[in-house]
mmCIF file of N, CA and C in Angstrom:
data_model
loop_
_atom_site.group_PDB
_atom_site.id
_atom_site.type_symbol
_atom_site.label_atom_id
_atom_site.label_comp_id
_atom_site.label_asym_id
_atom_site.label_seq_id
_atom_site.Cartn_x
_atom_site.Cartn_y
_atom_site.Cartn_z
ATOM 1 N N UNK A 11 0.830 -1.186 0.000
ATOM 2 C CA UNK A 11 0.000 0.000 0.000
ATOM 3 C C UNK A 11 0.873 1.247 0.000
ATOM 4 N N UNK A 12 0.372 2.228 -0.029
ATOM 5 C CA UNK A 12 1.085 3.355 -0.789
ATOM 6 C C UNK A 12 1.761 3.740 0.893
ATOM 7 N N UNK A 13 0.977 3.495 2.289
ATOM 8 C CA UNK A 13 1.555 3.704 3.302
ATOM 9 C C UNK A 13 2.526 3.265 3.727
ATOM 10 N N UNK A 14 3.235 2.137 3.179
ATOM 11 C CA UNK A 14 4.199 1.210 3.226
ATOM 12 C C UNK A 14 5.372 1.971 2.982
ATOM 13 N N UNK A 15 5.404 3.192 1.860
ATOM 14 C CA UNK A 15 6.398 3.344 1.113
ATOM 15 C C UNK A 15 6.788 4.661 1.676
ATOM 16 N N UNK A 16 6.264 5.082 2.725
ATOM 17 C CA UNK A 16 6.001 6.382 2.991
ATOM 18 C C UNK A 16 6.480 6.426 4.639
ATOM 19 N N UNK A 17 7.226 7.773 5.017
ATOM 20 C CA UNK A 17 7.944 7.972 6.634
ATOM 21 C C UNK A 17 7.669 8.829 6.920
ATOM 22 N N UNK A 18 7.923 9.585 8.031
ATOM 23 C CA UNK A 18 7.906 10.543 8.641
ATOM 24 C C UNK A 18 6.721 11.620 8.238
ATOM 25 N N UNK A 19 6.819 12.611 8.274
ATOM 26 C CA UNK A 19 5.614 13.889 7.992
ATOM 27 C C UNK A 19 4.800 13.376 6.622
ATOM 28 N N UNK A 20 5.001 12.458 5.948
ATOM 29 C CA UNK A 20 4.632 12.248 4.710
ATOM 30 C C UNK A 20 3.340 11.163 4.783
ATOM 31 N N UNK A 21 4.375 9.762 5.594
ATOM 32 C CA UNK A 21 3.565 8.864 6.066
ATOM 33 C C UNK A 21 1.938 9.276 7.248
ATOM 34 N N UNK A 22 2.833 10.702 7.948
ATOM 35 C CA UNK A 22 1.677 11.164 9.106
ATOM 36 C C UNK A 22 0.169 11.865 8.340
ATOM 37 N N UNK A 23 0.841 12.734 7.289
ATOM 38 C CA UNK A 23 -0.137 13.566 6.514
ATOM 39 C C UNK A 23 -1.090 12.142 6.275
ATOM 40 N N UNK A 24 -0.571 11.333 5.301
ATOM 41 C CA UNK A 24 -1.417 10.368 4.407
ATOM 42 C C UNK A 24 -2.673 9.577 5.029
ATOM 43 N N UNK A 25 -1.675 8.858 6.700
ATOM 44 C CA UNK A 25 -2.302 8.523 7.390
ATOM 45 C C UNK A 25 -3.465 9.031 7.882
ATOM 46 N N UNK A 26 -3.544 10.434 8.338
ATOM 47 C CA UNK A 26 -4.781 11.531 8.900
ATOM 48 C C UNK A 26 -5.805 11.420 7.667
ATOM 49 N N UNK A 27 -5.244 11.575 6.396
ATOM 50 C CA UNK A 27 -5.740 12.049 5.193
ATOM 51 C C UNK A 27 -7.272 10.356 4.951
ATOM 52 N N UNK A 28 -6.291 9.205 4.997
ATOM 53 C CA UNK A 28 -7.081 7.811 5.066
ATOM 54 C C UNK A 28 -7.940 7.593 6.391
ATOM 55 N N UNK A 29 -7.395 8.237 7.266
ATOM 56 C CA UNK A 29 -8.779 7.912 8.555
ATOM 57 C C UNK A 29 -9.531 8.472 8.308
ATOM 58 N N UNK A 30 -9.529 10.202 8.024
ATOM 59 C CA UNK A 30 -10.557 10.809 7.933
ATOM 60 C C UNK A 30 -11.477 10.327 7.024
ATOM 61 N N UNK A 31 -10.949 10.152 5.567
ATOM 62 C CA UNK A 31 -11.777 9.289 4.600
ATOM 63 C C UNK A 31 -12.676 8.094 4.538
ATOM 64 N N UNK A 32 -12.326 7.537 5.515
ATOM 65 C CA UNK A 32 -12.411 6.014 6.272
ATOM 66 C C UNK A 32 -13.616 5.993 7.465
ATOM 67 N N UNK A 33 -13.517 7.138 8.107
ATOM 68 C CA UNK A 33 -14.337 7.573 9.125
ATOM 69 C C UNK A 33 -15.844 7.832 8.854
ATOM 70 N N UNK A 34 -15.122 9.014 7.390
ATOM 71 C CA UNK A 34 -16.680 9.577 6.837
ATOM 72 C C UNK A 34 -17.277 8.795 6.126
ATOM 73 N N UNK A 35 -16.819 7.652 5.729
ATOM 74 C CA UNK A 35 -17.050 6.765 4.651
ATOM 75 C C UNK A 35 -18.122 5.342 5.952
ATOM 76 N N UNK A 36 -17.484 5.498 7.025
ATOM 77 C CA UNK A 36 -18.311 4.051 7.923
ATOM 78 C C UNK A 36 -19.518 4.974 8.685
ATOM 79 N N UNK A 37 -19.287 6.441 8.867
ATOM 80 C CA UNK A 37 -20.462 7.266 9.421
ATOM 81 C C UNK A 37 -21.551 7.135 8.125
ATOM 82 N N UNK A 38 -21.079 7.075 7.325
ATOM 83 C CA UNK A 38 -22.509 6.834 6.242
ATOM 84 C C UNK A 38 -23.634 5.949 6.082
ATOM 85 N N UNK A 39 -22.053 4.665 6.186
ATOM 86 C CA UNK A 39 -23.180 3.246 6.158
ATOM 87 C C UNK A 39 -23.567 3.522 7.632
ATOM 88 N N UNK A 40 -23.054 3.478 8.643
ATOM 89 C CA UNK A 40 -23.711 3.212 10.001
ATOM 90 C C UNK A 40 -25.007 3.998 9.719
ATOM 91 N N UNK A 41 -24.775 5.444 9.551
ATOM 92 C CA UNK A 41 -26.054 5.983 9.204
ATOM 93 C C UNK A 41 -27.375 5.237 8.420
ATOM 94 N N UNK A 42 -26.795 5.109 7.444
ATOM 95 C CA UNK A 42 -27.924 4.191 6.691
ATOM 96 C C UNK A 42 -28.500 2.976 6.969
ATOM 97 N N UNK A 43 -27.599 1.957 8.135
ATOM 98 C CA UNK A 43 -28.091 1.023 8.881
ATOM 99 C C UNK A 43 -29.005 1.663 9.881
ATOM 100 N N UNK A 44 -28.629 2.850 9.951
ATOM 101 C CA UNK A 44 -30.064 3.110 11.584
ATOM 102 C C UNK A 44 -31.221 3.522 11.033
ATOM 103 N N UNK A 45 -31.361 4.002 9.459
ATOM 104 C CA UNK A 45 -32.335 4.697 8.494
ATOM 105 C C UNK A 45 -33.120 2.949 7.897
ATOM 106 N N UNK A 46 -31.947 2.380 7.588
ATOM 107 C CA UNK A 46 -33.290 1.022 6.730
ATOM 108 C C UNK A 46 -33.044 -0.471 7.739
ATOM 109 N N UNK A 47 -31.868 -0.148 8.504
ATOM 110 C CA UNK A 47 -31.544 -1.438 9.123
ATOM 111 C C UNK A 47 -32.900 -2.516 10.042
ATOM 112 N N UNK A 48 -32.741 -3.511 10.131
ATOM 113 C CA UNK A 48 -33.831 -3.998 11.156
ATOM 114 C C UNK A 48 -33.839 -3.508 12.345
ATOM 115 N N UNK A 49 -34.576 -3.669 13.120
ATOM 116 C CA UNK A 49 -34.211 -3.239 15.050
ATOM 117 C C UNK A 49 -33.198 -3.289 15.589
ATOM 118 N N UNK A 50 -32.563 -4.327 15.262
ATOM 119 C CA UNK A 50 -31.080 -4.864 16.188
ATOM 120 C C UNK A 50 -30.278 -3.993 15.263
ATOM 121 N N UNK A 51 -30.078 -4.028 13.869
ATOM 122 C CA UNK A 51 -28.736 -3.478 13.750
ATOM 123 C C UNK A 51 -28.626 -2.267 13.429
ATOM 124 N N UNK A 52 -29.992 -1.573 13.633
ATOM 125 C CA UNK A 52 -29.949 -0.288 13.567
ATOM 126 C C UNK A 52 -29.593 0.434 14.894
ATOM 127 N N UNK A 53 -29.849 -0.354 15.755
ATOM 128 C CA UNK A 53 -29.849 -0.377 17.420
ATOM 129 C C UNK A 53 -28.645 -0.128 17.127
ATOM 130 N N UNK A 54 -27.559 -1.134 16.677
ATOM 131 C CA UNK A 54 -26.129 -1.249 16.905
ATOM 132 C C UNK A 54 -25.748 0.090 16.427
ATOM 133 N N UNK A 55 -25.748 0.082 15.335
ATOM 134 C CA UNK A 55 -25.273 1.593 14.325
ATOM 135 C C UNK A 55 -25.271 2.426 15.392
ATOM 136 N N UNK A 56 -26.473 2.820 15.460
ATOM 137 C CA UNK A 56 -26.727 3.918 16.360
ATOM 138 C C UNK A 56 -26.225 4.013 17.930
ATOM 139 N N UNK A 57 -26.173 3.641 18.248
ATOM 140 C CA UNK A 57 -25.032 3.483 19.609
ATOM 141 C C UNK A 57 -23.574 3.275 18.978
ATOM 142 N N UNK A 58 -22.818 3.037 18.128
ATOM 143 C CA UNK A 58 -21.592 3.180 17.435
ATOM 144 C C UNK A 58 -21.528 4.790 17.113
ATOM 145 N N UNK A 59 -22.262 5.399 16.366
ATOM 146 C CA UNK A 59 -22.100 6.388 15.614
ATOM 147 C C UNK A 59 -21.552 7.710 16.456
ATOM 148 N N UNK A 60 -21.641 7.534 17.911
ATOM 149 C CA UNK A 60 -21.017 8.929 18.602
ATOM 150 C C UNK A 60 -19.336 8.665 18.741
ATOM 151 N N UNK A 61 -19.000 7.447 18.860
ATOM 152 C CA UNK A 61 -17.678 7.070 18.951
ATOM 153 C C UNK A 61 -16.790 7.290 17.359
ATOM 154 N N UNK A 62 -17.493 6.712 16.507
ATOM 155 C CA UNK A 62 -17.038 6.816 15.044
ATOM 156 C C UNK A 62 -17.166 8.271 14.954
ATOM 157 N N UNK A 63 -17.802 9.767 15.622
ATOM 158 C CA UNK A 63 -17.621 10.614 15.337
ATOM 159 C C UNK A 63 -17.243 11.181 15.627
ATOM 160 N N UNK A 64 -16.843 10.718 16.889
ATOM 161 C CA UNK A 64 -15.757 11.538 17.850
ATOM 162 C C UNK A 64 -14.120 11.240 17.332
ATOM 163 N N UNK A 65 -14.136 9.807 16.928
ATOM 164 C CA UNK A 65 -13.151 9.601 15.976
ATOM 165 C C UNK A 65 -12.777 10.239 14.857
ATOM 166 N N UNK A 66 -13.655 10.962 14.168
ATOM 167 C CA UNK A 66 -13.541 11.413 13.417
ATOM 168 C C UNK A 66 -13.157 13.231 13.194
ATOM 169 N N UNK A 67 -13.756 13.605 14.752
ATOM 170 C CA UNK A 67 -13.418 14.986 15.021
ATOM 171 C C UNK A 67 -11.943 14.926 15.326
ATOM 172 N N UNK A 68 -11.079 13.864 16.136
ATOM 173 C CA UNK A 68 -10.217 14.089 16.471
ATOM 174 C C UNK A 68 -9.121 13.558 15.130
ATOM 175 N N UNK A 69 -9.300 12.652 13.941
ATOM 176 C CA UNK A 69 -8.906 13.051 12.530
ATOM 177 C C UNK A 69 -8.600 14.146 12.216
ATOM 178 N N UNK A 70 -9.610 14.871 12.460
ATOM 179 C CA UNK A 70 -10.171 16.283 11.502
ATOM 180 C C UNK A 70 -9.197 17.250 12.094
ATOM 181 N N UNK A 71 -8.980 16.582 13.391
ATOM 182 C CA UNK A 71 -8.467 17.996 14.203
ATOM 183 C C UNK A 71 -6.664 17.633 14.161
ATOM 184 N N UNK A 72 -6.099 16.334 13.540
ATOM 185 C CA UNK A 72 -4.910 16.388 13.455
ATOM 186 C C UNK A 72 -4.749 16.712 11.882
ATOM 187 N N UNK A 73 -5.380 16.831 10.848
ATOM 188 C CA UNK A 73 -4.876 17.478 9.685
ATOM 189 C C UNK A 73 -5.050 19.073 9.885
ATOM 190 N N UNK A 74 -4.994 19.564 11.004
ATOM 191 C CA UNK A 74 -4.755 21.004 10.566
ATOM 192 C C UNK A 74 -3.913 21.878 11.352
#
């Protein structure tokens, strides 16, 4: 993977750059599991989704 090939400030940028992407990308589906999911796994989503976004603030807050 392209992270493999990559060190220091370069490897750090890329890294922030793929969580964040990664983050906003599983807040979607989770979202959409609590919108069409059955009971249970919308249940789940939705009790996940403050952690995946808090994860995601603190992403947000190391690319800048």
């Amino acid at each position: 993977s392209r992270l493999q090939r990559l060190s220091g400030p370069a490897f750090d940028r890329e890294f922030v750059r793929y969580m964040t992407r990664d983050h906003r990308e599983d807040i979607a589906k989770f979202e959409q599991q609590v919108r069409t999911g059955d009971r249970r796994t919308a249940a789940l989503a939705r009790a996940q989704l403050p952690t995946l976004r808090e994860h995601l603030r603190i992403a947000e807050s190391l690319s800048r």
